[in-house]
Amino acid sequence: MKTETVLKYEVSEIPKDGIPAIIVAAGSFTRMGGINKQLAEISGIPVIIRTLMAFENSPVISRIILVVRADDIFSYQMLTEKYKISKVSDIVCGGSCRQDSVLKGFERLNADDKSVLIHDGARPLVTERIIQNVATALKDNVAVTCGIKLKDTVKKIDKNGKIVKTLKRESLIAVQTPQGVWVKEYLSATKKAVSVENFTDDTSIMEWA
């Protein structure tokens, strides 16, 4: 049976005008053999549109900044118009890695944006409950992520593939998105890190800082 952790925060604690979301969809798709997974269809609707719809329909999201590859900007603009995704305020060109792409999105934030959600465009099944939980948890936490408990046994191995130890899965989660951060603190962390490409997600940067 699937369970979700329910946070104690209320939706009313989110800023009155909501908070912005950065949707990152600028990957190179190497694991998909070059196929743009964002444009793959689920019941006739592209994955990226299903993702955008989740945030479009969320009352806690004020606007969406979509980060894509340079070659895809026009086609994504056409898609957002076709499916009437009205909250997309910016479609910007991504960087050389995921974290660079996130920072490209940060450049389009307003000066008074104190927090932001960051989500992968290829995760279309995010629920309204998850979006609200992450957004409201940012009231008291500088960085927040969602994740799921592991069901498989996880083992640590050395460089030769030899098992070193079995990890306790009770203390492990598989991290997903959206992730939320305080804008000022996140930018400060990325400046300290100098090289952001070594971080695979946004909360890793905050942990390091």
PDB file of C-alpha atoms in Angstrom:
ATOM      1  CA  MET A   1       0.000   0.000   0.000  1.00  0.00           C
ATOM      2  CA  LYS A   2       1.344   3.405  -1.005  1.00  0.00           C
ATOM      3  CA  THR A   3       1.616   6.044   1.714  1.00  0.00           C
ATOM      4  CA  GLU A   4       2.495   9.723   1.694  1.00  0.00           C
ATOM      5  CA  THR A   5       3.808  11.812   4.555  1.00  0.00           C
ATOM      6  CA  VAL A   6       1.365  14.624   5.259  1.00  0.00           C
ATOM      7  CA  LEU A   7       2.975  17.820   6.485  1.00  0.00           C
ATOM      8  CA  LYS A   8       1.381  19.897   9.223  1.00  0.00           C
ATOM      9  CA  TYR A   9       1.363  23.121   7.225  1.00  0.00           C
ATOM     10  CA  GLU A  10      -1.773  24.655   5.753  1.00  0.00           C
ATOM     11  CA  VAL A  11      -2.178  26.014   2.236  1.00  0.00           C
ATOM     12  CA  SER A  12      -3.046  29.415   3.711  1.00  0.00           C
ATOM     13  CA  GLU A  13       0.570  29.748   4.877  1.00  0.00           C
ATOM     14  CA  ILE A  14       1.835  29.988   1.298  1.00  0.00           C
ATOM     15  CA  PRO A  15       2.438  33.589   0.120  1.00  0.00           C
ATOM     16  CA  LYS A  16      -0.884  35.121  -0.912  1.00  0.00           C
ATOM     17  CA  ASP A  17       0.118  35.440  -4.561  1.00  0.00           C
ATOM     18  CA  GLY A  18       1.659  31.972  -4.638  1.00  0.00           C
ATOM     19  CA  ILE A  19       5.232  31.103  -5.501  1.00  0.00           C
ATOM     20  CA  PRO A  20       6.930  30.588  -8.876  1.00  0.00           C
ATOM     21  CA  ALA A  21       8.027  27.256 -10.298  1.00  0.00           C
ATOM     22  CA  ILE A  22      10.979  26.513 -12.562  1.00  0.00           C
ATOM     23  CA  ILE A  23      10.355  23.520 -14.830  1.00  0.00           C
ATOM     24  CA  VAL A  24      13.586  22.109 -16.269  1.00  0.00           C
ATOM     25  CA  ALA A  25      13.276  20.369 -19.643  1.00  0.00           C
ATOM     26  CA  ALA A  26      16.656  21.046 -21.259  1.00  0.00           C
ATOM     27  CA  GLY A  27      18.257  17.591 -21.052  1.00  0.00           C
ATOM     28  CA  SER A  28      20.193  15.903 -23.856  1.00  0.00           C
ATOM     29  CA  PHE A  29      18.101  12.681 -23.638  1.00  0.00           C
ATOM     30  CA  THR A  30      21.165  10.407 -23.839  1.00  0.00           C
ATOM     31  CA  ARG A  31      19.469   7.746 -21.706  1.00  0.00           C
ATOM     32  CA  MET A  32      16.576   7.734 -24.183  1.00  0.00           C
ATOM     33  CA  GLY A  33      18.845   7.209 -27.172  1.00  0.00           C
ATOM     34  CA  GLY A  34      18.353  10.809 -28.289  1.00  0.00           C
ATOM     35  CA  ILE A  35      14.545  10.661 -28.133  1.00  0.00           C
ATOM     36  CA  ASN A  36      13.013  13.755 -26.516  1.00  0.00           C
ATOM     37  CA  LYS A  37      11.158  12.154 -23.613  1.00  0.00           C
ATOM     38  CA  GLN A  38       9.410  15.444 -22.861  1.00  0.00           C
ATOM     39  CA  LEU A  39       7.491  15.155 -26.118  1.00  0.00           C
ATOM     40  CA  ALA A  40       6.583  11.475 -25.730  1.00  0.00           C
ATOM     41  CA  GLU A  41       2.820  11.180 -25.376  1.00  0.00           C
ATOM     42  CA  ILE A  42       0.715   9.719 -22.591  1.00  0.00           C
ATOM     43  CA  SER A  43      -2.836   9.138 -23.863  1.00  0.00           C
ATOM     44  CA  GLY A  44      -2.208  11.608 -26.669  1.00  0.00           C
ATOM     45  CA  ILE A  45      -0.777  14.430 -24.535  1.00  0.00           C
ATOM     46  CA  PRO A  46       2.979  15.201 -24.404  1.00  0.00           C
ATOM     47  CA  VAL A  47       4.723  14.489 -21.099  1.00  0.00           C
ATOM     48  CA  ILE A  48       5.867  18.110 -20.725  1.00  0.00           C
ATOM     49  CA  ILE A  49       2.299  19.369 -21.142  1.00  0.00           C
ATOM     50  CA  ARG A  50       1.020  16.997 -18.448  1.00  0.00           C
ATOM     51  CA  THR A  51       3.774  18.288 -16.168  1.00  0.00           C
ATOM     52  CA  LEU A  52       2.938  21.910 -16.921  1.00  0.00           C
ATOM     53  CA  MET A  53      -0.780  21.237 -16.384  1.00  0.00           C
ATOM     54  CA  ALA A  54      -0.096  20.011 -12.854  1.00  0.00           C
ATOM     55  CA  PHE A  55       1.495  23.360 -11.978  1.00  0.00           C
ATOM     56  CA  GLU A  56      -0.935  25.369 -14.107  1.00  0.00           C
ATOM     57  CA  ASN A  57      -3.838  23.946 -12.089  1.00  0.00           C
ATOM     58  CA  SER A  58      -2.179  24.382  -8.697  1.00  0.00           C
ATOM     59  CA  PRO A  59      -3.497  27.398  -6.745  1.00  0.00           C
ATOM     60  CA  VAL A  60      -0.173  27.711  -4.922  1.00  0.00           C
ATOM     61  CA  ILE A  61       1.822  28.394  -8.113  1.00  0.00           C
ATOM     62  CA  SER A  62       1.961  31.991  -9.316  1.00  0.00           C
ATOM     63  CA  ARG A  63       3.801  31.473 -12.604  1.00  0.00           C
ATOM     64  CA  ILE A  64       6.007  28.999 -14.447  1.00  0.00           C
ATOM     65  CA  ILE A  65       9.478  29.508 -15.909  1.00  0.00           C
ATOM     66  CA  LEU A  66      10.174  26.799 -18.477  1.00  0.00           C
ATOM     67  CA  VAL A  67      13.817  25.981 -19.264  1.00  0.00           C
ATOM     68  CA  VAL A  68      14.428  24.108 -22.533  1.00  0.00           C
ATOM     69  CA  ARG A  69      17.068  23.481 -25.174  1.00  0.00           C
ATOM     70  CA  ALA A  70      17.686  26.353 -27.594  1.00  0.00           C
ATOM     71  CA  ASP A  71      16.354  24.315 -30.536  1.00  0.00           C
ATOM     72  CA  ASP A  72      13.104  23.596 -28.700  1.00  0.00           C
ATOM     73  CA  ILE A  73      12.058  27.092 -27.631  1.00  0.00           C
ATOM     74  CA  PHE A  74       9.680  27.706 -30.552  1.00  0.00           C
ATOM     75  CA  SER A  75       8.042  24.263 -30.449  1.00  0.00           C
ATOM     76  CA  TYR A  76       7.481  24.512 -26.683  1.00  0.00           C
ATOM     77  CA  GLN A  77       5.984  27.949 -27.109  1.00  0.00           C
ATOM     78  CA  MET A  78       3.559  26.507 -29.663  1.00  0.00           C
ATOM     79  CA  LEU A  79       2.657  23.677 -27.301  1.00  0.00           C
ATOM     80  CA  THR A  80       1.944  25.977 -24.355  1.00  0.00           C
ATOM     81  CA  GLU A  81      -0.311  28.078 -26.580  1.00  0.00           C
ATOM     82  CA  LYS A  82      -2.077  25.014 -28.001  1.00  0.00           C
ATOM     83  CA  TYR A  83      -2.844  23.619 -24.546  1.00  0.00           C
ATOM     84  CA  LYS A  84      -3.531  27.075 -23.029  1.00  0.00           C
ATOM     85  CA  ILE A  85      -0.864  26.911 -20.312  1.00  0.00           C
ATOM     86  CA  SER A  86      -1.344  30.504 -19.182  1.00  0.00           C
ATOM     87  CA  LYS A  87       1.036  30.525 -16.210  1.00  0.00           C
ATOM     88  CA  VAL A  88       4.158  30.099 -18.362  1.00  0.00           C
ATOM     89  CA  SER A  89       5.703  33.571 -18.143  1.00  0.00           C
ATOM     90  CA  ASP A  90       9.112  32.713 -19.619  1.00  0.00           C
ATOM     91  CA  ILE A  91      10.611  30.055 -21.887  1.00  0.00           C
ATOM     92  CA  VAL A  92      14.400  30.258 -21.635  1.00  0.00           C
ATOM     93  CA  CYS A  93      17.415  28.448 -23.032  1.00  0.00           C
ATOM     94  CA  GLY A  94      19.055  25.970 -20.654  1.00  0.00           C
ATOM     95  CA  GLY A  95      22.719  25.550 -19.791  1.00  0.00           C
ATOM     96  CA  SER A  96      25.332  22.842 -20.232  1.00  0.00           C
ATOM     97  CA  CYS A  97      24.090  20.796 -17.231  1.00  0.00           C
ATOM     98  CA  ARG A  98      20.943  20.577 -15.136  1.00  0.00           C
ATOM     99  CA  GLN A  99      22.159  22.981 -12.459  1.00  0.00           C
ATOM    100  CA  ASP A 100      23.189  25.547 -15.066  1.00  0.00           C
ATOM    101  CA  SER A 101      19.697  25.257 -16.516  1.00  0.00           C
ATOM    102  CA  VAL A 102      18.152  25.847 -13.092  1.00  0.00           C
ATOM    103  CA  LEU A 103      20.252  28.993 -12.700  1.00  0.00           C
ATOM    104  CA  LYS A 104      19.029  30.206 -16.102  1.00  0.00           C
ATOM    105  CA  GLY A 105      15.543  29.936 -14.657  1.00  0.00           C
ATOM    106  CA  PHE A 106      16.581  31.866 -11.541  1.00  0.00           C
ATOM    107  CA  GLU A 107      17.587  34.774 -13.770  1.00  0.00           C
ATOM    108  CA  ARG A 108      13.900  35.259 -14.636  1.00  0.00           C
ATOM    109  CA  LEU A 109      12.700  35.429 -11.036  1.00  0.00           C
ATOM    110  CA  ASN A 110      11.465  38.736  -9.652  1.00  0.00           C
ATOM    111  CA  ALA A 111      13.449  40.634  -7.046  1.00  0.00           C
ATOM    112  CA  ASP A 112      10.754  39.993  -4.440  1.00  0.00           C
ATOM    113  CA  ASP A 113      10.553  36.216  -4.980  1.00  0.00           C
ATOM    114  CA  LYS A 114      11.744  34.692  -1.729  1.00  0.00           C
ATOM    115  CA  SER A 115      11.210  31.026  -2.586  1.00  0.00           C
ATOM    116  CA  VAL A 116      10.760  28.847  -5.661  1.00  0.00           C
ATOM    117  CA  LEU A 117       9.866  25.295  -6.621  1.00  0.00           C
ATOM    118  CA  ILE A 118      12.095  23.411  -9.078  1.00  0.00           C
ATOM    119  CA  HIS A 119      10.691  20.447 -10.989  1.00  0.00           C
ATOM    120  CA  ASP A 120      11.831  18.086 -13.731  1.00  0.00           C
ATOM    121  CA  GLY A 121       9.743  18.344 -16.875  1.00  0.00           C
ATOM    122  CA  ALA A 122       9.826  14.563 -17.330  1.00  0.00           C
ATOM    123  CA  ARG A 123       7.889  13.936 -14.088  1.00  0.00           C
ATOM    124  CA  PRO A 124       4.263  14.419 -15.181  1.00  0.00           C
ATOM    125  CA  LEU A 125       2.594  12.435 -12.396  1.00  0.00           C
ATOM    126  CA  VAL A 126       3.289  14.951  -9.630  1.00  0.00           C
ATOM    127  CA  THR A 127       0.151  15.521  -7.570  1.00  0.00           C
ATOM    128  CA  GLU A 128      -1.404  18.706  -6.237  1.00  0.00           C
ATOM    129  CA  ARG A 129      -0.898  17.364  -2.722  1.00  0.00           C
ATOM    130  CA  ILE A 130       2.862  17.024  -3.276  1.00  0.00           C
ATOM    131  CA  ILE A 131       3.138  20.512  -4.792  1.00  0.00           C
ATOM    132  CA  GLN A 132       1.275  22.004  -1.847  1.00  0.00           C
ATOM    133  CA  ASN A 133       3.273  20.060   0.750  1.00  0.00           C
ATOM    134  CA  VAL A 134       6.623  21.149  -0.668  1.00  0.00           C
ATOM    135  CA  ALA A 135       5.477  24.748  -1.098  1.00  0.00           C
ATOM    136  CA  THR A 136       4.109  25.080   2.418  1.00  0.00           C
ATOM    137  CA  ALA A 137       7.118  23.383   4.016  1.00  0.00           C
ATOM    138  CA  LEU A 138       9.274  26.212   2.631  1.00  0.00           C
ATOM    139  CA  LYS A 139       7.736  28.479   5.247  1.00  0.00           C
ATOM    140  CA  ASP A 140      10.065  27.068   7.905  1.00  0.00           C
ATOM    141  CA  ASN A 141      12.764  25.272   5.878  1.00  0.00           C
ATOM    142  CA  VAL A 142      15.432  26.712   3.608  1.00  0.00           C
ATOM    143  CA  ALA A 143      15.286  23.666   1.319  1.00  0.00           C
ATOM    144  CA  VAL A 144      12.661  20.948   0.877  1.00  0.00           C
ATOM    145  CA  THR A 145      12.389  17.860  -1.293  1.00  0.00           C
ATOM    146  CA  CYS A 146       9.915  15.070  -1.819  1.00  0.00           C
ATOM    147  CA  GLY A 147      10.994  11.451  -1.957  1.00  0.00           C
ATOM    148  CA  ILE A 148       9.764   7.885  -1.692  1.00  0.00           C
ATOM    149  CA  LYS A 149      10.863   5.120   0.633  1.00  0.00           C
ATOM    150  CA  LEU A 150      12.845   2.312  -0.954  1.00  0.00           C
ATOM    151  CA  LYS A 151      11.374  -1.161  -1.249  1.00  0.00           C
ATOM    152  CA  ASP A 152      14.451  -2.832  -2.714  1.00  0.00           C
ATOM    153  CA  THR A 153      17.507  -3.925  -0.752  1.00  0.00           C
ATOM    154  CA  VAL A 154      20.377  -1.500  -1.428  1.00  0.00           C
ATOM    155  CA  LYS A 155      24.030  -2.508  -1.278  1.00  0.00           C
ATOM    156  CA  LYS A 156      27.174  -0.393  -1.335  1.00  0.00           C
ATOM    157  CA  ILE A 157      29.905  -1.662  -3.674  1.00  0.00           C
ATOM    158  CA  ASP A 158      33.536  -0.777  -4.325  1.00  0.00           C
ATOM    159  CA  LYS A 159      35.059   0.206  -7.682  1.00  0.00           C
ATOM    160  CA  ASN A 160      35.383  -3.457  -8.648  1.00  0.00           C
ATOM    161  CA  GLY A 161      31.728  -4.253  -8.003  1.00  0.00           C
ATOM    162  CA  LYS A 162      32.401  -6.121  -4.764  1.00  0.00           C
ATOM    163  CA  ILE A 163      29.734  -5.693  -2.110  1.00  0.00           C
ATOM    164  CA  VAL A 164      31.016  -3.687   0.827  1.00  0.00           C
ATOM    165  CA  LYS A 165      27.894  -3.549   2.963  1.00  0.00           C
ATOM    166  CA  THR A 166      24.111  -3.685   2.902  1.00  0.00           C
ATOM    167  CA  LEU A 167      22.505  -0.350   3.711  1.00  0.00           C
ATOM    168  CA  LYS A 168      19.454  -0.016   5.936  1.00  0.00           C
ATOM    169  CA  ARG A 169      16.687   0.919   3.550  1.00  0.00           C
ATOM    170  CA  GLU A 170      14.598   2.284   6.427  1.00  0.00           C
ATOM    171  CA  SER A 171      16.930   5.284   6.503  1.00  0.00           C
ATOM    172  CA  LEU A 172      16.994   5.826   2.719  1.00  0.00           C
ATOM    173  CA  ILE A 173      14.708   7.578   0.268  1.00  0.00           C
ATOM    174  CA  ALA A 174      14.748   8.002  -3.498  1.00  0.00           C
ATOM    175  CA  VAL A 175      14.673  11.760  -4.071  1.00  0.00           C
ATOM    176  CA  GLN A 176      12.261  13.199  -6.623  1.00  0.00           C
ATOM    177  CA  THR A 177      10.915  16.629  -7.511  1.00  0.00           C
ATOM    178  CA  PRO A 178       9.574  19.212  -6.931  1.00  0.00           C
ATOM    179  CA  GLN A 179      12.239  20.576  -4.662  1.00  0.00           C
ATOM    180  CA  GLY A 180      11.886  23.962  -3.031  1.00  0.00           C
ATOM    181  CA  VAL A 181      14.526  26.464  -1.933  1.00  0.00           C
ATOM    182  CA  TRP A 182      14.833  29.970  -0.594  1.00  0.00           C
ATOM    183  CA  VAL A 183      16.097  32.064  -3.488  1.00  0.00           C
ATOM    184  CA  LYS A 184      18.724  34.180  -1.729  1.00  0.00           C
ATOM    185  CA  GLU A 185      20.228  31.229   0.131  1.00  0.00           C
ATOM    186  CA  TYR A 186      20.289  29.015  -2.968  1.00  0.00           C
ATOM    187  CA  LEU A 187      22.098  31.615  -5.052  1.00  0.00           C
ATOM    188  CA  SER A 188      24.587  32.124  -2.239  1.00  0.00           C
ATOM    189  CA  ALA A 189      25.230  28.369  -2.105  1.00  0.00           C
ATOM    190  CA  THR A 190      25.821  28.108  -5.863  1.00  0.00           C
ATOM    191  CA  LYS A 191      28.328  30.962  -5.743  1.00  0.00           C
ATOM    192  CA  LYS A 192      30.249  29.234  -2.960  1.00  0.00           C
ATOM    193  CA  ALA A 193      30.202  25.937  -4.842  1.00  0.00           C
ATOM    194  CA  VAL A 194      31.808  27.533  -7.951  1.00  0.00           C
ATOM    195  CA  SER A 195      31.276  24.334  -9.980  1.00  0.00           C
ATOM    196  CA  VAL A 196      27.627  23.264  -9.817  1.00  0.00           C
ATOM    197  CA  GLU A 197      27.750  20.424 -12.354  1.00  0.00           C
ATOM    198  CA  ASN A 198      28.904  18.001  -9.646  1.00  0.00           C
ATOM    199  CA  PHE A 199      25.521  18.244  -7.912  1.00  0.00           C
ATOM    200  CA  THR A 200      22.730  16.028  -9.201  1.00  0.00           C
ATOM    201  CA  ASP A 201      19.877  17.876  -7.527  1.00  0.00           C
ATOM    202  CA  ASP A 202      19.140  21.215  -5.866  1.00  0.00           C
ATOM    203  CA  THR A 203      18.983  20.075  -2.269  1.00  0.00           C
ATOM    204  CA  SER A 204      22.468  18.545  -2.651  1.00  0.00           C
ATOM    205  CA  ILE A 205      23.836  22.046  -3.170  1.00  0.00           C
ATOM    206  CA  MET A 206      22.027  23.260  -0.052  1.00  0.00           C
ATOM    207  CA  GLU A 207      23.315  20.283   1.981  1.00  0.00           C
ATOM    208  CA  TRP A 208      26.866  21.049   0.859  1.00  0.00           C
ATOM    209  CA  ALA A 209      26.536  24.716   1.774  1.00  0.00           C
TER     210      ALA A 209
END
